[in-house]
Coordinates of C-alpha atoms and ligand atoms in Angstrom, one line a residue:
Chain X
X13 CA -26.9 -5.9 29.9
X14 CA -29.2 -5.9 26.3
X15 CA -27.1 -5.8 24.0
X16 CA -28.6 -4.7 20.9
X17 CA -28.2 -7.4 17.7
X18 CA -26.0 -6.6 15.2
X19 CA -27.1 -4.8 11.7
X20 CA -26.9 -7.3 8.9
X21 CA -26.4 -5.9 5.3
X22 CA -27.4 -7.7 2.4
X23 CA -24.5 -7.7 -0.5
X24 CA -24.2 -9.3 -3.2
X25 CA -20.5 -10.6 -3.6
X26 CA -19.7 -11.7 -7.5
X27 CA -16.8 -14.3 -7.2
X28 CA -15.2 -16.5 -9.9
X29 CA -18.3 -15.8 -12.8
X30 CA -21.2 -16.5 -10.0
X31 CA -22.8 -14.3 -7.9
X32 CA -23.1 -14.6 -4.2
X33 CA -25.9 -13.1 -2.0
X34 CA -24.8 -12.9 1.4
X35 CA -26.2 -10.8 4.6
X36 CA -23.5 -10.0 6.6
X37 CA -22.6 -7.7 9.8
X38 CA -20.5 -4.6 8.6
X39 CA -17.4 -6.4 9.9
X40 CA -17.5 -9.6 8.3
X41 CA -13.8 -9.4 6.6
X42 CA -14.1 -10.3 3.1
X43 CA -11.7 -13.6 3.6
X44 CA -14.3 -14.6 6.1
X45 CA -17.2 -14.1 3.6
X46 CA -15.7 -16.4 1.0
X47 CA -14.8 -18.9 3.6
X48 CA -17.8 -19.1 5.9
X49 CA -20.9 -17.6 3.6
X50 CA -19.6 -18.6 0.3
X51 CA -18.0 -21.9 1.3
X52 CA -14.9 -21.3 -0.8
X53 CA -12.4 -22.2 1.9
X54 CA -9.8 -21.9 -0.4
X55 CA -8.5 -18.8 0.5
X56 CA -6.9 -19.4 3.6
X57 CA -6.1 -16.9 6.4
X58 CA -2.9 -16.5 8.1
X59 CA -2.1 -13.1 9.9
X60 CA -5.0 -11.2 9.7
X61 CA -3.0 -8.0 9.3
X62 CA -2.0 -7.9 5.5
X63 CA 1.4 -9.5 6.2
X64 CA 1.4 -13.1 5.5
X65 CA -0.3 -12.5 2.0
X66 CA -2.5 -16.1 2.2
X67 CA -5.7 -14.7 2.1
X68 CA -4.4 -12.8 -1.5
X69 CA -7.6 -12.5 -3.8
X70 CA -8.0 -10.9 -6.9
X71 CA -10.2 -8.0 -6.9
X72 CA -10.7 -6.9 -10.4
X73 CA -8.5 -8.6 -11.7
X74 CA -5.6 -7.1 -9.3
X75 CA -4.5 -9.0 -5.9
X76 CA -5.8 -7.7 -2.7
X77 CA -5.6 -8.6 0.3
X78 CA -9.1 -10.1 1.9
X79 CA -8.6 -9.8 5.3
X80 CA -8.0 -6.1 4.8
X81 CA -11.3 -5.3 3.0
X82 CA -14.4 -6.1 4.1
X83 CA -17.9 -7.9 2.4
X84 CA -19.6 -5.3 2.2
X85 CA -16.9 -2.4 0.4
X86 CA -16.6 -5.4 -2.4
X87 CA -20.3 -5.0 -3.6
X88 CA -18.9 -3.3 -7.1
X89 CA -16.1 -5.7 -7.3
X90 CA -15.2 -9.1 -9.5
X91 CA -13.3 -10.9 -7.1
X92 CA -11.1 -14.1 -8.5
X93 CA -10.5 -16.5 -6.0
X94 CA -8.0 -19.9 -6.1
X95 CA -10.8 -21.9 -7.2
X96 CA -11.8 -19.4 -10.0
X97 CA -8.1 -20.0 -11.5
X98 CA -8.8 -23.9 -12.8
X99 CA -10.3 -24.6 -15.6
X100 CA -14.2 -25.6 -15.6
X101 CA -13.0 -29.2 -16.8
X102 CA -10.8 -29.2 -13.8
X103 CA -7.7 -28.3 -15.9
X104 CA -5.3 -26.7 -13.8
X105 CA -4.5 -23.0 -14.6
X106 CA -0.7 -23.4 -16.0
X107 CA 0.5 -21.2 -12.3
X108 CA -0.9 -24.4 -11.0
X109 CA 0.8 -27.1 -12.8
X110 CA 3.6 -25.3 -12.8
X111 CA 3.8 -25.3 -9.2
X112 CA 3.0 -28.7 -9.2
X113 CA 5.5 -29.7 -11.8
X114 CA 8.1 -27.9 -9.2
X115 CA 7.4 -29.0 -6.4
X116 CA 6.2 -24.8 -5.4
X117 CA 4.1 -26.0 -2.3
X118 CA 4.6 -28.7 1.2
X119 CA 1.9 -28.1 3.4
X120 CA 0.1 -25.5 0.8
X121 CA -1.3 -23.0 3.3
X122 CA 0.4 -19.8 1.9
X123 CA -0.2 -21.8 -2.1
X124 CA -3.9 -20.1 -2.5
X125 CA -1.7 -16.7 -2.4
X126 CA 1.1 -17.3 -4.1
X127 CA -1.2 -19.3 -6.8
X128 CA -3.7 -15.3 -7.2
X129 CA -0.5 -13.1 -6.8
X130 CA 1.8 -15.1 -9.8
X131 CA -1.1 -15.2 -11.8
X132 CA -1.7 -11.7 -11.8
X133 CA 2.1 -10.6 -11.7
X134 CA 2.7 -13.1 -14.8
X135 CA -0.4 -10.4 -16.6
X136 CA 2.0 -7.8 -16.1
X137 CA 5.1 -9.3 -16.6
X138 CA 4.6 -12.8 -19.2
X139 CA 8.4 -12.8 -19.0
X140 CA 10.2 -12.3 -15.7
X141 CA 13.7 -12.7 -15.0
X142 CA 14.6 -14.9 -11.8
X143 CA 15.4 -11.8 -9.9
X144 CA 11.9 -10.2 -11.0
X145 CA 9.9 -13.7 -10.1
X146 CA 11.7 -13.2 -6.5
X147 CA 10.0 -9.4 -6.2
X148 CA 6.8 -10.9 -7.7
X149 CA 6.3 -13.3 -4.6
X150 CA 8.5 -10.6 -2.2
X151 CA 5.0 -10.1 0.1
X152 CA 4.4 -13.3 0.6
X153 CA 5.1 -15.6 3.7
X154 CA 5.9 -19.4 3.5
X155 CA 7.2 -21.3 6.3
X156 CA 7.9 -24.4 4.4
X157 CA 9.4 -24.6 1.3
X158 CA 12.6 -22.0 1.5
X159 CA 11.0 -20.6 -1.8
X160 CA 13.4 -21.2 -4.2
X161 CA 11.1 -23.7 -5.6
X162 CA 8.3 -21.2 -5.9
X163 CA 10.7 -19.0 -7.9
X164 CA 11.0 -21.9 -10.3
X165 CA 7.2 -22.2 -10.5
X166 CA 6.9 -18.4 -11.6
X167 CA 9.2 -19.4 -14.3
X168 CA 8.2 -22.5 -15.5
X169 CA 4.3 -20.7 -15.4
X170 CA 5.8 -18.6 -17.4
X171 CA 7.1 -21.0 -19.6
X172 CA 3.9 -23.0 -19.9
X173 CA 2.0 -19.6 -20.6
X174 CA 4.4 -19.3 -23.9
X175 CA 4.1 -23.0 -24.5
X176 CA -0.4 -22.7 -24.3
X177 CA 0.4 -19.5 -26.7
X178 CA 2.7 -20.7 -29.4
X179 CA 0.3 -24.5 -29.6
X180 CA -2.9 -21.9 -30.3
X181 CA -0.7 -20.0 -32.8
X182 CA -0.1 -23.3 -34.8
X183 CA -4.0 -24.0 -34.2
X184 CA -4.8 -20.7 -36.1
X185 CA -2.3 -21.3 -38.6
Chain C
X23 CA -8.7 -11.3 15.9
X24 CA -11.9 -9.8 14.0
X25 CA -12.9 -6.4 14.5
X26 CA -15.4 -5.0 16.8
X27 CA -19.3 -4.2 15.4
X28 CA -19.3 -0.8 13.7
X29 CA -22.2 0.8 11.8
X30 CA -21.3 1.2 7.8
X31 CA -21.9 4.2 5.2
X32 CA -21.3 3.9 1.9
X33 CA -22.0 7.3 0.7
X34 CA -21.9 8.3 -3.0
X35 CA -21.6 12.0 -2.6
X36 CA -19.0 13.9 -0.5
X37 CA -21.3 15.9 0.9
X38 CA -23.3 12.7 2.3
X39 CA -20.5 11.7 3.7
X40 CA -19.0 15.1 5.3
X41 CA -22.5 15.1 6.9
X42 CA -22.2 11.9 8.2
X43 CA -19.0 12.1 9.6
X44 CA -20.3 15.9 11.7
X45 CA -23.6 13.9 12.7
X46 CA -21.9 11.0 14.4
X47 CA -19.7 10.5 17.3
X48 CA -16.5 8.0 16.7
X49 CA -17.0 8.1 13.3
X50 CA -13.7 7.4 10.9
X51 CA -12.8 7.4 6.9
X52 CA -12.3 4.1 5.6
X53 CA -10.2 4.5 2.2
X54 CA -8.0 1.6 1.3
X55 CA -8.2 -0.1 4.6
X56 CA -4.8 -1.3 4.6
X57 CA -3.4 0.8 8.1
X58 CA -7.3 1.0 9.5
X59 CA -8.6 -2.6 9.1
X60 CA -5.5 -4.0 10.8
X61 CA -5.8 -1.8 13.7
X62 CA -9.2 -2.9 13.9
X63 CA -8.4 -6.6 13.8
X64 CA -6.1 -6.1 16.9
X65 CA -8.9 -3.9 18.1
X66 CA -6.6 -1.1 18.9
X67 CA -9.1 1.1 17.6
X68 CA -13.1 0.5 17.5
X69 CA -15.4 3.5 16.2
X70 CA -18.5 3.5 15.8
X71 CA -19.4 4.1 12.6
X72 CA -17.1 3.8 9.4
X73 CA -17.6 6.0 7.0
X74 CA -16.4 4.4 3.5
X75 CA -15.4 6.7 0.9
X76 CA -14.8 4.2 -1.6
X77 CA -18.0 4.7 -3.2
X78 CA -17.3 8.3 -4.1
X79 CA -16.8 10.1 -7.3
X80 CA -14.1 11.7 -9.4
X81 CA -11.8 11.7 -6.0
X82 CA -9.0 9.0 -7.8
X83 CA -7.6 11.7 -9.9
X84 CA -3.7 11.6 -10.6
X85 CA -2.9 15.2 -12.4
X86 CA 0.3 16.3 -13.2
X87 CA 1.9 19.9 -14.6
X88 CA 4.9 22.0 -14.2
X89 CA 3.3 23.7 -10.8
X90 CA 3.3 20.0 -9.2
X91 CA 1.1 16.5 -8.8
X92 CA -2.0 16.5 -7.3
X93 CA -3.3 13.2 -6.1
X94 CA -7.1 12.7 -5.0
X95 CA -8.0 10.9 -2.2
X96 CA -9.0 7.0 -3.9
X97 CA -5.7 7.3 -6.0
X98 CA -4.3 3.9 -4.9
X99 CA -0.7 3.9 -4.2
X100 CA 0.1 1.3 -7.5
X101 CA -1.5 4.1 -9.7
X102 CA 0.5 6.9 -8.7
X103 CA 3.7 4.5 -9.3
X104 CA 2.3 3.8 -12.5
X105 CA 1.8 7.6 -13.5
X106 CA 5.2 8.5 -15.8
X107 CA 3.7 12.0 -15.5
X108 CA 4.0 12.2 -11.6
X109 CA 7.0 11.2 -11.8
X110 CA 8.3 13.6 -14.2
X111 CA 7.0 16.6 -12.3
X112 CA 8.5 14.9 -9.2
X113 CA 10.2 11.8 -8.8
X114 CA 10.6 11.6 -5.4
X115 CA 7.0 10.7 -5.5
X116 CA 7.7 7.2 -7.7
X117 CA 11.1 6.6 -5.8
X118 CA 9.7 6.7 -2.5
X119 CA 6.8 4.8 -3.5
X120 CA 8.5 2.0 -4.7
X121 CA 9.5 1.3 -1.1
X122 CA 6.4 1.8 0.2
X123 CA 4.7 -2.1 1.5
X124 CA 4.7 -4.5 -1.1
X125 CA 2.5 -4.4 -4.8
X126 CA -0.6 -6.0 -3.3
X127 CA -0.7 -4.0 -0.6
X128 CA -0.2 -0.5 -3.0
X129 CA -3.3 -1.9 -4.9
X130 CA -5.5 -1.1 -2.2
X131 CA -3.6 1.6 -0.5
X132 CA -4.1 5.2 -1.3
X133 CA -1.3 7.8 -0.9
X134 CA -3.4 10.7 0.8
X135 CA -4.7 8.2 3.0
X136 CA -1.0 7.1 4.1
X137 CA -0.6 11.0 4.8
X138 CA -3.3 11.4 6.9
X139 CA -2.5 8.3 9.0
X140 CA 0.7 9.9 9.9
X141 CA 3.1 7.1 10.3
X142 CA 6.4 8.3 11.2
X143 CA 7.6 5.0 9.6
X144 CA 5.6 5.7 6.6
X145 CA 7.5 7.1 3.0
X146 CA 4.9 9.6 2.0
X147 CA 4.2 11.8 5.0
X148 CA 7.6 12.5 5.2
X149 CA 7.9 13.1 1.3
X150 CA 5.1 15.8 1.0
X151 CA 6.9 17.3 4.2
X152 CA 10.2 17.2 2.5
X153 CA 8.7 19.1 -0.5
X154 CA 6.4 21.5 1.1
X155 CA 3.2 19.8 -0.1
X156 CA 0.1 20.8 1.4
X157 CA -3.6 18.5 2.1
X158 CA -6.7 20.0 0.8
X159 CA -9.3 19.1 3.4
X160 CA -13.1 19.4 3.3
X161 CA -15.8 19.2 6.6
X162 CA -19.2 20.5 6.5
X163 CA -17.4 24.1 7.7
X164 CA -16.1 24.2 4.1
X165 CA -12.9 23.6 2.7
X166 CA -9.4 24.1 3.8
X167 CA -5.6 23.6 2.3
X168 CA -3.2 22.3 5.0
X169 CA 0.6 22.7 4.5
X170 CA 2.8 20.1 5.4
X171 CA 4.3 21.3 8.4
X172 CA 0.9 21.7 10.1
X173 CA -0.2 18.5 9.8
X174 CA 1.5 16.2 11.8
X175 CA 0.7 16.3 15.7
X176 CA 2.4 13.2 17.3
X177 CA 2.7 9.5 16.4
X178 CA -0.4 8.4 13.8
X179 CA -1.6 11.6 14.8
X180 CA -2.5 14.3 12.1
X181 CA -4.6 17.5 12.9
X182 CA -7.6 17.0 11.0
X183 CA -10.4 16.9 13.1
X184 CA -12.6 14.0 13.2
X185 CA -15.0 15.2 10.6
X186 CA -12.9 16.4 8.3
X187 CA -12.0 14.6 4.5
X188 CA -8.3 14.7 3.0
X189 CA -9.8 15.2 -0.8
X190 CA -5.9 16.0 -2.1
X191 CA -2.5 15.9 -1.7
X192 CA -0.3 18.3 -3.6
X193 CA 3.3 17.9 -4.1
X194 CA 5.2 20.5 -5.6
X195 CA 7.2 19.7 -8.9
X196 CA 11.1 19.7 -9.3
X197 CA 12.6 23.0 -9.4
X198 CA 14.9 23.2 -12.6
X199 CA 17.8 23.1 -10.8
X200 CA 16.8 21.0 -8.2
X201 CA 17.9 17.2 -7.6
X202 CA 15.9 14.3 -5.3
X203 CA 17.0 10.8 -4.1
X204 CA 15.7 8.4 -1.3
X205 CA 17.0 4.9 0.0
X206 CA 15.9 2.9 3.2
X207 CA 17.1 0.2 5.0
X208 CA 14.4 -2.6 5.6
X209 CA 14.7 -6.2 6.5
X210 CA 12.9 -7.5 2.9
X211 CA 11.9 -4.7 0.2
X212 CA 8.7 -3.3 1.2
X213 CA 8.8 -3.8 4.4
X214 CA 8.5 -0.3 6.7
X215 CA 11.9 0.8 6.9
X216 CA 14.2 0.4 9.6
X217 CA 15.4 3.8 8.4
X218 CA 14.3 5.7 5.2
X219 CA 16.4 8.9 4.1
X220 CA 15.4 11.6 1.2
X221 CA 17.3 14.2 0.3
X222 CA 16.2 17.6 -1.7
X223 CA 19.0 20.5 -3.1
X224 CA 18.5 23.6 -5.2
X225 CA 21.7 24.0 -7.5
X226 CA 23.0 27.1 -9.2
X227 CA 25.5 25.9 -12.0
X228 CA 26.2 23.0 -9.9
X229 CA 26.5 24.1 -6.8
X230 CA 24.0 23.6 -4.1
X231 CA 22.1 26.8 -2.4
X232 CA 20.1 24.9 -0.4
X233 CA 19.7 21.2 0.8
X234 CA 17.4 19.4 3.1
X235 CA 16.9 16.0 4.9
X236 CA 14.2 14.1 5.3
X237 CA 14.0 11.1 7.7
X238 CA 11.5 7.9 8.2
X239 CA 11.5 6.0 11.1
X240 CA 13.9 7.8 13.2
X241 CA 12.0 10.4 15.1
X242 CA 7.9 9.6 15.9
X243 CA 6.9 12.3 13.3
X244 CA 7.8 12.9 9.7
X245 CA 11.2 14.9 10.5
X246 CA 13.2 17.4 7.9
X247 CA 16.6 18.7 8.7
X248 CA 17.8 21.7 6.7
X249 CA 21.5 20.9 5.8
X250 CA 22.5 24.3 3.5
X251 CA 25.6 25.1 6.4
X252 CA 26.8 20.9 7.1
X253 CA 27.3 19.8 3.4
X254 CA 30.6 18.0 4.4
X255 CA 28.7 17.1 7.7
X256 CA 25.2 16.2 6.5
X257 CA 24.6 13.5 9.0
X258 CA 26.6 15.2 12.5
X259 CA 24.1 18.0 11.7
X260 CA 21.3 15.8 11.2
X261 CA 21.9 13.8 14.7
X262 CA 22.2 17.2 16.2
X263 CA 18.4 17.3 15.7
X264 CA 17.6 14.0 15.5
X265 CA 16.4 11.9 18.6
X266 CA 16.9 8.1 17.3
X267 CA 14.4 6.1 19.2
X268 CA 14.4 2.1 20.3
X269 CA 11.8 -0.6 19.1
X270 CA 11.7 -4.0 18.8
X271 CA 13.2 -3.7 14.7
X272 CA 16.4 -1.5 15.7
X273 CA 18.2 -0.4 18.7
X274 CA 18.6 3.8 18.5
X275 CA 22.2 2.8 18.3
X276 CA 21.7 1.3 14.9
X277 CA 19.5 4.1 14.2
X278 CA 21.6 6.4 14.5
X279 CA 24.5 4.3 12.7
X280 CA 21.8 3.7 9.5
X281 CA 21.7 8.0 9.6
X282 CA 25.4 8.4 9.4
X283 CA 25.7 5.5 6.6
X284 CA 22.6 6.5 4.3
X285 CA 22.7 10.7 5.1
X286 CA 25.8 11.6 2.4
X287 CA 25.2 8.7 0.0
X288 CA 21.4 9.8 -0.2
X289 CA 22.6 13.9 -0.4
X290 CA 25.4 12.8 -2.8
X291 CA 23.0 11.6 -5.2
X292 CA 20.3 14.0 -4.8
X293 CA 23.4 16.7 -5.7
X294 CA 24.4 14.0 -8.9
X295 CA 20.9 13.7 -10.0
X296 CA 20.6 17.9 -10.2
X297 CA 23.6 18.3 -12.1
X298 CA 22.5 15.3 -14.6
X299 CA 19.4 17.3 -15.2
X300 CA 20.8 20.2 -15.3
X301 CA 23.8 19.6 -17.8
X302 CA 26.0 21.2 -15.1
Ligands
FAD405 C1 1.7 -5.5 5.3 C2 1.7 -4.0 5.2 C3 2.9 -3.3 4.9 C4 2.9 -2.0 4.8 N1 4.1 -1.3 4.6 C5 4.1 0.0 4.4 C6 5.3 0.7 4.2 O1 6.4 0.1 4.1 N2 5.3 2.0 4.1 C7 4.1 2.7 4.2 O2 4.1 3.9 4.1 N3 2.9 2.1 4.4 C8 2.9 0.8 4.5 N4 1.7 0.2 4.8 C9 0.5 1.0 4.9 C10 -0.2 1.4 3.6 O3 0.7 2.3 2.9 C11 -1.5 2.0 3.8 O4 -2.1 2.0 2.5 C12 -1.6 3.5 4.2 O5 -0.9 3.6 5.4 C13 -3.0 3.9 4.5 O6 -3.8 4.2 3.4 P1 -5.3 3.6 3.3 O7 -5.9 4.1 2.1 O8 -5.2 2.1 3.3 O9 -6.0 4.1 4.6 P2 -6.9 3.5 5.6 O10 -6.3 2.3 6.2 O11 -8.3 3.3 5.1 O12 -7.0 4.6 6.7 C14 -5.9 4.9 7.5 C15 -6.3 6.1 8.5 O13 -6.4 7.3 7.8 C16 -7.7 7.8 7.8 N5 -8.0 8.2 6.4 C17 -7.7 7.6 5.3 N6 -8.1 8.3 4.2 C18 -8.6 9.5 4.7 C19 -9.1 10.7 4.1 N7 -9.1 10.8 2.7 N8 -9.5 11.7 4.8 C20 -9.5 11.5 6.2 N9 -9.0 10.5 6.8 C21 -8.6 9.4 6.1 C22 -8.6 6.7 8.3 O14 -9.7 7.1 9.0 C23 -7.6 5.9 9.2 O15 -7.5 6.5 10.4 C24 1.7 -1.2 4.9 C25 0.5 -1.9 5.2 C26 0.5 -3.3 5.3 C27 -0.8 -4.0 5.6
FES406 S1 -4.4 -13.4 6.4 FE1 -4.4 -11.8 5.1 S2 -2.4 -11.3 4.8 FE2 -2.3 -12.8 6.3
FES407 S1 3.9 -24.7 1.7 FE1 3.6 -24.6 3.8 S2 3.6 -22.5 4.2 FE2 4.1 -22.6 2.1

């Protein structure tokens, strides 16, 4: 049998601020493309079928799941991954530290998603109550910490985000 | 498991892409992906081409008036949630919706195109059949406007042909006197529900004229039972009609137990909410 190779497209994927050209079959998932052509293997893949919420990018600013869209429908799209939330110095974006002040992750599979989801649910809601940081992180799977510790990162991010805020107030003033 | 090769559109005029889609054999839409991409994964379904309508204009419109809400094919699901004026023309639209799959997955999902995929475990089909919506679809033979009832066929199975485009749902708005609720049972909140039950009445000075039933998850198509004659029976005239099916997330047993549970608390408060708005 001659089987015929496989089209290639050439996109251009813009993650974290840099843009990536890439040539890619149709079908190349878009958590594949950041892992294997872009190299950022930080956002890890679970499921494959939306559920496990690891592979959770941002995509405009709003988390997606990447194993549900593929390479080649992100070409108008600004996509945020875990890498593109620390600082350029290496600071650690305060979901980060707050997760590591709280001991959020164990094994830190499902973290990457947890890590894009908080930080955009913390955009649209700077203030959550415990029961609201529990639907914030509602569609996401982890098999090792229980989670309650990842609802007291979402409010200790939180807390950090109003600590950053009030510290450049007094700088202004 | 990655998805079979397919060839990929991305066209930037409906009319490209209505072309496409009568020009090639095993063609399909690809709107938000989120039902579609997973299927392909577990390559239960492998067309040949996918026609991605993503890159199409003005078709994310959310519109709202006293007639009813219109929502256009790339409106994702978080939008119309966020739309206060859907809601006010209907808000079964925004309490359904809040049940449906969880925020990330609403951010790429589009309502018409969990219609069209005609999940009997799915909130929306069975809202716009509930409320007598109808699906404006387009194919190069033109355009067409679909009513509700038409439009299911089976399980995932609507009766659009292959080349046609859903461009718009329309639900129609409250009636004045009219009163809507919805509840499901799932294992975690957004997850597909076990059972999902909305209920619609028309009141005259309080009193219903008519109510109706509408079920997720129970039957393998979107299923509405009219309940005008069993108000003090809702559910025993429901599970007259009703065929409560076995999977591997609920025996028909429980099925049929979540129908006789959530049937009069979901009526009850469609009844309450018409006689809040109506003052009666
Ligand atoms: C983890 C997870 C949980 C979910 N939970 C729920 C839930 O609880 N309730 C629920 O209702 N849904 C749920 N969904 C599904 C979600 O609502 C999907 O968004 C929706 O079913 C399909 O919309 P889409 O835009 O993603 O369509 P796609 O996946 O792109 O397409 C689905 C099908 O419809 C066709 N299609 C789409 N748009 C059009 C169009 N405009 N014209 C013609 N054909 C079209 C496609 O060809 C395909 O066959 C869940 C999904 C995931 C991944
Ligand atoms: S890998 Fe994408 S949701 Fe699990
Ligand atoms: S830390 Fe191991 S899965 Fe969440």
């Amino acid at each position: 049998m001659i089987t015929q190779p496989e089209e290639l497209h050439d996109v251009r994927l813009q993650v974290n601020g840099s843009v990536h050209e890439v040539r890619v079959p149709a079908r190349r998932l878009l958590s594949d493309a950041l892992r294997h052509d872009c190299g950022l293997t930080g956002t890890h893949v679970g499921c494959e079928h939306g559920v496990c919420g690891a592979c959770t990018v941002l995509v405009d600013g709003r988390p997606v799941r990447s194993c549900l869209m593929f390479a080649v429908s992100a070409v108008e799209s600004e996509i945020t991954t875990v890498e593109g939330l620390t600082e350029d110095d290496g600071t650690l974006s305060p979901v980060q530290q707050a997760f590591s002040d709280c001991h959020g992750l164990q094994c830190g599979f499902c973290t990457p998603g947890f890590l894009t989801t908080i930080t955009a649910g913390l955009r649209e809601n700077p203030e959550p109550s415990e029961d609201e940081a529990r639907e914030m992180i509602a569609g996401n799977l982890c098999r090792c910490t229980g989670y309650q510790n990842i609802v007291k990162s979402v409010l200790r991010a939180a807390e950090i985000e109003r600590e950053i805020e009030r510290e450049s107030g007094e700088q202004v003033q | 498991m990655k998805p079979a090769p397919f060839a990929y559109l991305r066209p930037s005029t409906l009319e490209e892409a209505l072309a496409a889609l009568a020009d090639t054999q095993g063609a399909k839409v690809l709107a938000g992906g989120q039902s579609l991409v997973p299927l392909l994964s577990m390559r239960l379904a492998a067309p040949s081409t996918l026609v991605d309508i993503n890159g199409l204009p003005d078709l994310d419109g959310i519109a709202a008036d006293a007639a009813g809400v219109r929502i256009g094919a790339l409106a994702r699901h978080a939008d119309v949630l966020a739309s206060a004026e859907a809601s006010a023309s209907q808000p079964l639209i925004g309490m359904a919706l809040s049940h449906v799959a969880h925020p990330t997955i609403r951010n790429r999902g589009t309502t018409v195109g969990s219609i069209v995929h005609a999940d009997a475990a799915a909130e929306m089909p069975m809202v716009l059949r509930l409320l007598d919506g109808t699906v404006d679809v387009a194919s190069v033979r033109g355009r067409r406007t679909v009513p509700a009832a038409d439009l299911f066929a089976g399980p995932l199975e609507s009766t659009l042909a292959h080349d046609e485009v859903a461009v718009e749902a329309f639900f129609p708005a409250l009636a004045p006197g009219g009163g809507v609720a919805f509840s499901e049972v799932a294992r975690r909140h957004g997850d597909y529900a076990l059972v999902g039950v909305a209920a619609l009445v028309d009141t005259e000075g309080g009193e219903v004229t008519r109510a109706r039933i509408g079920f997720v998850s129970v039957s393998d198509v979107p299923t509405v039972v009219d309940v005008s004659d069993a108000l003090d029976d809702p559910a025993g005239a429901a599970l007259a009609e009703l065929e409560p099916a076995d999977d591997i997330h609920a025996t028909a047993a429980y099925r049929a137990h979540l129908v006789k549970v959530l049937t009069p608390r979901v009526l009850a408060d469609a009844i309450h909410h018409a006689r809040e708005r109506t003052g009666a």
